[in-house]
């Protein structure tokens, strides 16, 4: 049975186009033009992924994303007509997993959906440490087998993408991982110099880990190089 995908966009032509392409891939689509009906669907149905437009009549897509993230961890892809970096960073720090700007190629959107679904269902960060199933680093315990992360006895509610980032950094403990390496290993796409995606997700991850961004205990920034867990 295909994945259950939520589309929220008040531009009927775009929503209908996305629906056609996703249904051609065998996915079940739940389509709405407002946030209220979308939230009802989120609580009613077992969804695997959501595609949210930023501009909605009753609530902006960023707020909708945040509300979904309060209780659900499935991937969220944001659609927007704005191209400013700040809009992108806002969506990612509120829990979105990916971002695509209108107008877009429907085939590219489908490809990104497939990438997010593979990550969500397999929880595979790629890269090193494939034979290891668990890491325990100074009170940070992360298990690939159970897809759980516990910090000082508190289980962290990580999205599949956040889990993948943390897992990869743990698998490279003691080594500095560049933003380029982290992006290409976790996202599985070519890194672009202007890409703020890694930085945004690291910030979100630190927030969930109750880390002081200036003096983090776990994910440390090596300026001009990348990130490391010592």
CSV table of C-alpha atoms in Angstrom, one decimal:
chain,number,residue,atom,x,y,z
A,1,UNK,CA,0.0,0.0,0.0
A,2,UNK,CA,1.3,3.5,-0.9
A,3,UNK,CA,2.3,6.1,1.6
A,4,UNK,CA,-0.4,8.5,3.0
A,5,UNK,CA,0.5,12.1,2.0
A,6,UNK,CA,-1.0,15.4,3.1
A,7,UNK,CA,-1.1,18.3,0.7
A,8,UNK,CA,-2.2,21.7,2.0
A,9,UNK,CA,-2.3,24.5,-0.6
A,10,UNK,CA,-5.0,27.0,-1.4
A,11,UNK,CA,-3.9,27.3,-5.0
A,12,UNK,CA,-6.1,24.6,-6.5
A,13,UNK,CA,-4.1,24.3,-9.8
A,14,UNK,CA,-0.9,23.5,-7.9
A,15,UNK,CA,-2.5,21.2,-5.4
A,16,UNK,CA,-4.3,19.3,-8.2
A,17,UNK,CA,-1.0,19.0,-10.1
A,18,UNK,CA,0.9,17.7,-7.1
A,19,UNK,CA,-1.9,15.2,-6.4
A,20,UNK,CA,-1.8,13.8,-9.9
A,21,UNK,CA,1.9,13.2,-9.8
A,22,UNK,CA,1.8,11.6,-6.4
A,23,UNK,CA,-1.1,9.4,-7.2
A,24,UNK,CA,0.8,8.2,-10.3
A,25,UNK,CA,3.5,7.0,-7.9
A,26,UNK,CA,0.9,5.0,-6.0
A,27,UNK,CA,0.6,7.3,-3.0
A,28,UNK,CA,-2.7,8.1,-1.2
A,29,UNK,CA,-3.3,11.8,-1.1
A,30,UNK,CA,-5.2,13.9,1.4
A,31,UNK,CA,-5.7,17.4,-0.1
A,32,UNK,CA,-6.9,20.5,1.7
A,33,UNK,CA,-6.9,24.3,1.1
A,34,UNK,CA,-6.8,25.4,4.7
A,35,UNK,CA,-4.9,24.6,7.9
A,36,UNK,CA,-8.0,23.7,10.1
A,37,UNK,CA,-9.1,20.8,7.9
A,38,UNK,CA,-5.4,19.7,7.5
A,39,UNK,CA,-5.0,19.5,11.3
A,40,UNK,CA,-8.1,17.5,11.6
A,41,UNK,CA,-6.7,15.1,9.0
A,42,UNK,CA,-3.4,14.9,10.8
A,43,UNK,CA,-5.2,13.7,14.0
A,44,UNK,CA,-7.6,11.4,12.2
A,45,UNK,CA,-5.3,9.6,9.7
A,46,UNK,CA,-1.9,7.8,9.9
A,47,UNK,CA,0.1,10.1,7.6
A,48,UNK,CA,3.6,9.4,6.3
A,49,UNK,CA,4.5,12.9,4.9
A,50,UNK,CA,3.0,16.4,4.6
A,51,UNK,CA,3.5,19.1,1.9
A,52,UNK,CA,2.6,22.5,3.3
A,53,UNK,CA,2.2,25.8,1.5
A,54,UNK,CA,3.5,28.8,3.4
A,55,UNK,CA,0.6,31.1,2.5
A,56,UNK,CA,-2.8,29.7,3.7
A,57,UNK,CA,-6.0,31.6,4.3
A,58,UNK,CA,-6.4,30.7,8.0
A,59,UNK,CA,-2.9,30.1,9.3
A,60,UNK,CA,0.6,30.4,7.8
A,61,UNK,CA,2.4,27.2,6.9
A,62,UNK,CA,5.1,27.8,9.4
A,63,UNK,CA,2.6,27.8,12.3
A,64,UNK,CA,0.9,24.7,10.8
A,65,UNK,CA,4.3,23.0,10.6
A,66,UNK,CA,5.0,23.8,14.3
A,67,UNK,CA,1.6,22.5,15.4
A,68,UNK,CA,2.1,19.3,13.6
A,69,UNK,CA,5.5,18.9,15.1
A,70,UNK,CA,4.1,19.1,18.6
A,71,UNK,CA,2.8,15.5,18.2
A,72,UNK,CA,4.1,14.0,15.0
A,73,UNK,CA,7.5,13.2,13.5
A,74,UNK,CA,6.7,12.4,9.9
A,75,UNK,CA,8.6,14.4,7.3
A,76,UNK,CA,7.3,17.9,6.3
A,77,UNK,CA,8.1,19.6,3.0
A,78,UNK,CA,7.4,23.3,2.7
A,79,UNK,CA,6.2,25.1,-0.5
A,80,UNK,CA,6.7,28.8,-0.9
A,81,UNK,CA,6.8,31.5,-3.5
A,82,UNK,CA,9.4,33.4,-1.5
A,83,UNK,CA,13.1,32.8,-2.1
A,84,UNK,CA,14.7,34.7,0.8
A,85,UNK,CA,17.1,32.6,3.0
A,86,UNK,CA,15.3,33.7,6.2
A,87,UNK,CA,12.0,32.1,5.1
A,88,UNK,CA,13.9,28.9,4.5
A,89,UNK,CA,15.6,29.0,7.9
A,90,UNK,CA,12.3,29.8,9.6
A,91,UNK,CA,10.7,26.7,8.2
A,92,UNK,CA,13.6,24.4,9.0
A,93,UNK,CA,14.0,25.6,12.5
A,94,UNK,CA,10.3,25.0,13.2
A,95,UNK,CA,10.7,21.4,12.2
A,96,UNK,CA,10.4,21.2,8.4
A,97,UNK,CA,12.6,18.6,6.7
A,98,UNK,CA,12.8,20.1,3.2
A,99,UNK,CA,11.9,23.2,1.3
A,100,UNK,CA,11.0,23.9,-2.4
A,101,UNK,CA,10.3,27.2,-4.0
A,102,UNK,CA,7.5,27.9,-6.5
A,103,UNK,CA,7.4,27.5,-9.4
A,104,UNK,CA,8.9,24.0,-9.2
A,105,UNK,CA,9.3,20.9,-11.4
A,106,UNK,CA,6.7,18.3,-10.2
A,107,UNK,CA,9.3,15.5,-10.9
A,108,UNK,CA,11.7,17.2,-8.6
A,109,UNK,CA,9.0,17.4,-5.9
A,110,UNK,CA,8.3,13.7,-6.3
A,111,UNK,CA,12.0,12.9,-6.0
A,112,UNK,CA,12.2,14.8,-2.8
A,113,UNK,CA,9.1,13.1,-1.4
A,114,UNK,CA,10.7,9.7,-2.2
A,115,UNK,CA,13.9,10.7,-0.5
A,116,UNK,CA,12.1,11.8,2.7
A,117,UNK,CA,9.9,8.7,2.7
A,118,UNK,CA,13.0,6.4,2.4
A,119,UNK,CA,14.6,8.2,5.3
A,120,UNK,CA,11.4,8.0,7.4
A,121,UNK,CA,10.8,4.3,6.9
A,122,UNK,CA,14.4,3.1,7.0
A,123,UNK,CA,16.0,5.6,9.4
A,124,UNK,CA,19.2,5.2,7.5
A,125,UNK,CA,21.7,8.1,7.9
A,126,UNK,CA,24.2,6.5,5.5
A,127,UNK,CA,28.0,6.7,5.9
A,128,UNK,CA,30.2,5.2,8.5
A,129,UNK,CA,29.5,3.0,11.5
A,130,UNK,CA,27.0,0.7,9.6
A,131,UNK,CA,27.7,-2.3,11.8
A,132,UNK,CA,27.1,-0.4,15.1
A,133,UNK,CA,23.6,-0.3,16.5
A,134,UNK,CA,24.1,1.8,19.6
A,135,UNK,CA,26.2,4.7,20.9
A,136,UNK,CA,26.6,5.9,24.5
A,137,UNK,CA,28.5,9.2,24.7
A,138,UNK,CA,28.7,10.8,28.1
A,139,UNK,CA,25.0,10.3,28.8
A,140,UNK,CA,23.8,10.6,25.2
A,141,UNK,CA,22.4,7.2,24.2
A,142,UNK,CA,21.3,6.6,20.6
A,143,UNK,CA,20.0,3.4,19.1
A,144,UNK,CA,19.6,2.6,15.5
A,145,UNK,CA,17.7,-0.6,16.2
A,146,UNK,CA,15.0,1.2,18.2
A,147,UNK,CA,15.4,4.6,16.6
A,148,UNK,CA,15.5,6.2,20.1
A,149,UNK,CA,17.7,8.8,21.5
A,150,UNK,CA,18.0,9.4,25.3
A,151,UNK,CA,19.9,12.2,26.9
A,152,UNK,CA,20.5,11.9,30.6
A,153,UNK,CA,17.5,9.7,31.0
A,154,UNK,CA,15.1,11.9,28.9
A,155,UNK,CA,14.0,10.5,25.6
A,156,UNK,CA,14.3,13.1,22.8
A,157,UNK,CA,11.5,13.5,20.2
A,158,UNK,CA,13.7,13.7,17.1
A,159,UNK,CA,12.4,13.7,13.6
A,160,UNK,CA,13.9,11.0,11.3
A,161,UNK,CA,16.2,13.7,9.8
A,162,UNK,CA,17.4,15.0,13.2
A,163,UNK,CA,18.0,11.4,14.2
A,164,UNK,CA,20.0,10.8,11.1
A,165,UNK,CA,22.2,13.9,11.6
A,166,UNK,CA,22.9,13.0,15.3
A,167,UNK,CA,23.6,9.3,14.4
A,168,UNK,CA,26.1,10.3,11.7
A,169,UNK,CA,27.9,12.7,14.0
A,170,UNK,CA,28.0,10.0,16.7
A,171,UNK,CA,29.4,7.5,14.1
A,172,UNK,CA,32.2,9.9,13.4
A,173,UNK,CA,32.9,10.7,17.1
A,174,UNK,CA,36.2,12.5,17.5
A,175,UNK,CA,36.3,13.6,13.9
A,176,UNK,CA,35.2,16.9,12.3
A,177,UNK,CA,32.4,16.5,9.8
A,178,UNK,CA,32.1,19.3,7.3
A,179,UNK,CA,28.7,20.7,6.4
A,180,UNK,CA,29.2,19.4,2.9
A,181,UNK,CA,29.9,15.8,4.1
A,182,UNK,CA,27.0,15.9,6.5
A,183,UNK,CA,24.5,17.2,3.9
A,184,UNK,CA,25.6,14.7,1.2
A,185,UNK,CA,25.6,11.8,3.6
A,186,UNK,CA,22.3,12.5,5.4
A,187,UNK,CA,20.3,14.3,2.6
A,188,UNK,CA,21.8,12.3,-0.2
A,189,UNK,CA,22.0,15.4,-2.4
A,190,UNK,CA,24.8,17.6,-3.7
A,191,UNK,CA,25.7,20.4,-1.3
A,192,UNK,CA,25.5,24.0,-2.4
A,193,UNK,CA,27.8,26.7,-0.8
A,194,UNK,CA,24.8,28.9,0.0
A,195,UNK,CA,22.9,26.1,1.7
A,196,UNK,CA,21.8,27.0,5.2
A,197,UNK,CA,20.0,23.7,5.7
A,198,UNK,CA,22.6,22.0,7.9
A,199,UNK,CA,23.1,25.0,10.2
A,200,UNK,CA,19.3,25.3,10.7
A,201,UNK,CA,18.9,21.6,11.6
A,202,UNK,CA,21.9,21.7,13.9
A,203,UNK,CA,20.3,24.6,15.7
A,204,UNK,CA,17.1,22.7,16.0
A,205,UNK,CA,18.9,19.6,17.3
A,206,UNK,CA,20.8,21.6,19.9
A,207,UNK,CA,17.5,23.2,21.1
A,208,UNK,CA,16.0,19.8,21.7
A,209,UNK,CA,19.1,18.7,23.5
A,210,UNK,CA,18.9,21.8,25.7
A,211,UNK,CA,22.3,22.8,24.5
A,212,UNK,CA,23.8,26.3,25.0
A,213,UNK,CA,24.6,27.3,21.5
A,214,UNK,CA,27.7,29.2,22.6
A,215,UNK,CA,29.0,26.5,24.8
A,216,UNK,CA,27.5,23.2,23.6
A,217,UNK,CA,28.5,20.0,25.5
A,218,UNK,CA,27.9,17.6,22.6
A,219,UNK,CA,27.6,19.1,19.0
A,220,UNK,CA,30.5,21.5,18.8
A,221,UNK,CA,31.2,23.9,15.9
A,222,UNK,CA,34.7,24.0,14.5
A,223,UNK,CA,34.5,27.4,12.8
A,224,UNK,CA,35.2,27.3,9.1
A,225,UNK,CA,35.4,23.4,9.1
A,226,UNK,CA,32.2,21.8,10.4
A,227,UNK,CA,30.8,20.0,13.4
A,228,UNK,CA,32.1,17.4,15.8
A,229,UNK,CA,31.1,15.3,18.8
A,230,UNK,CA,34.2,14.7,20.9
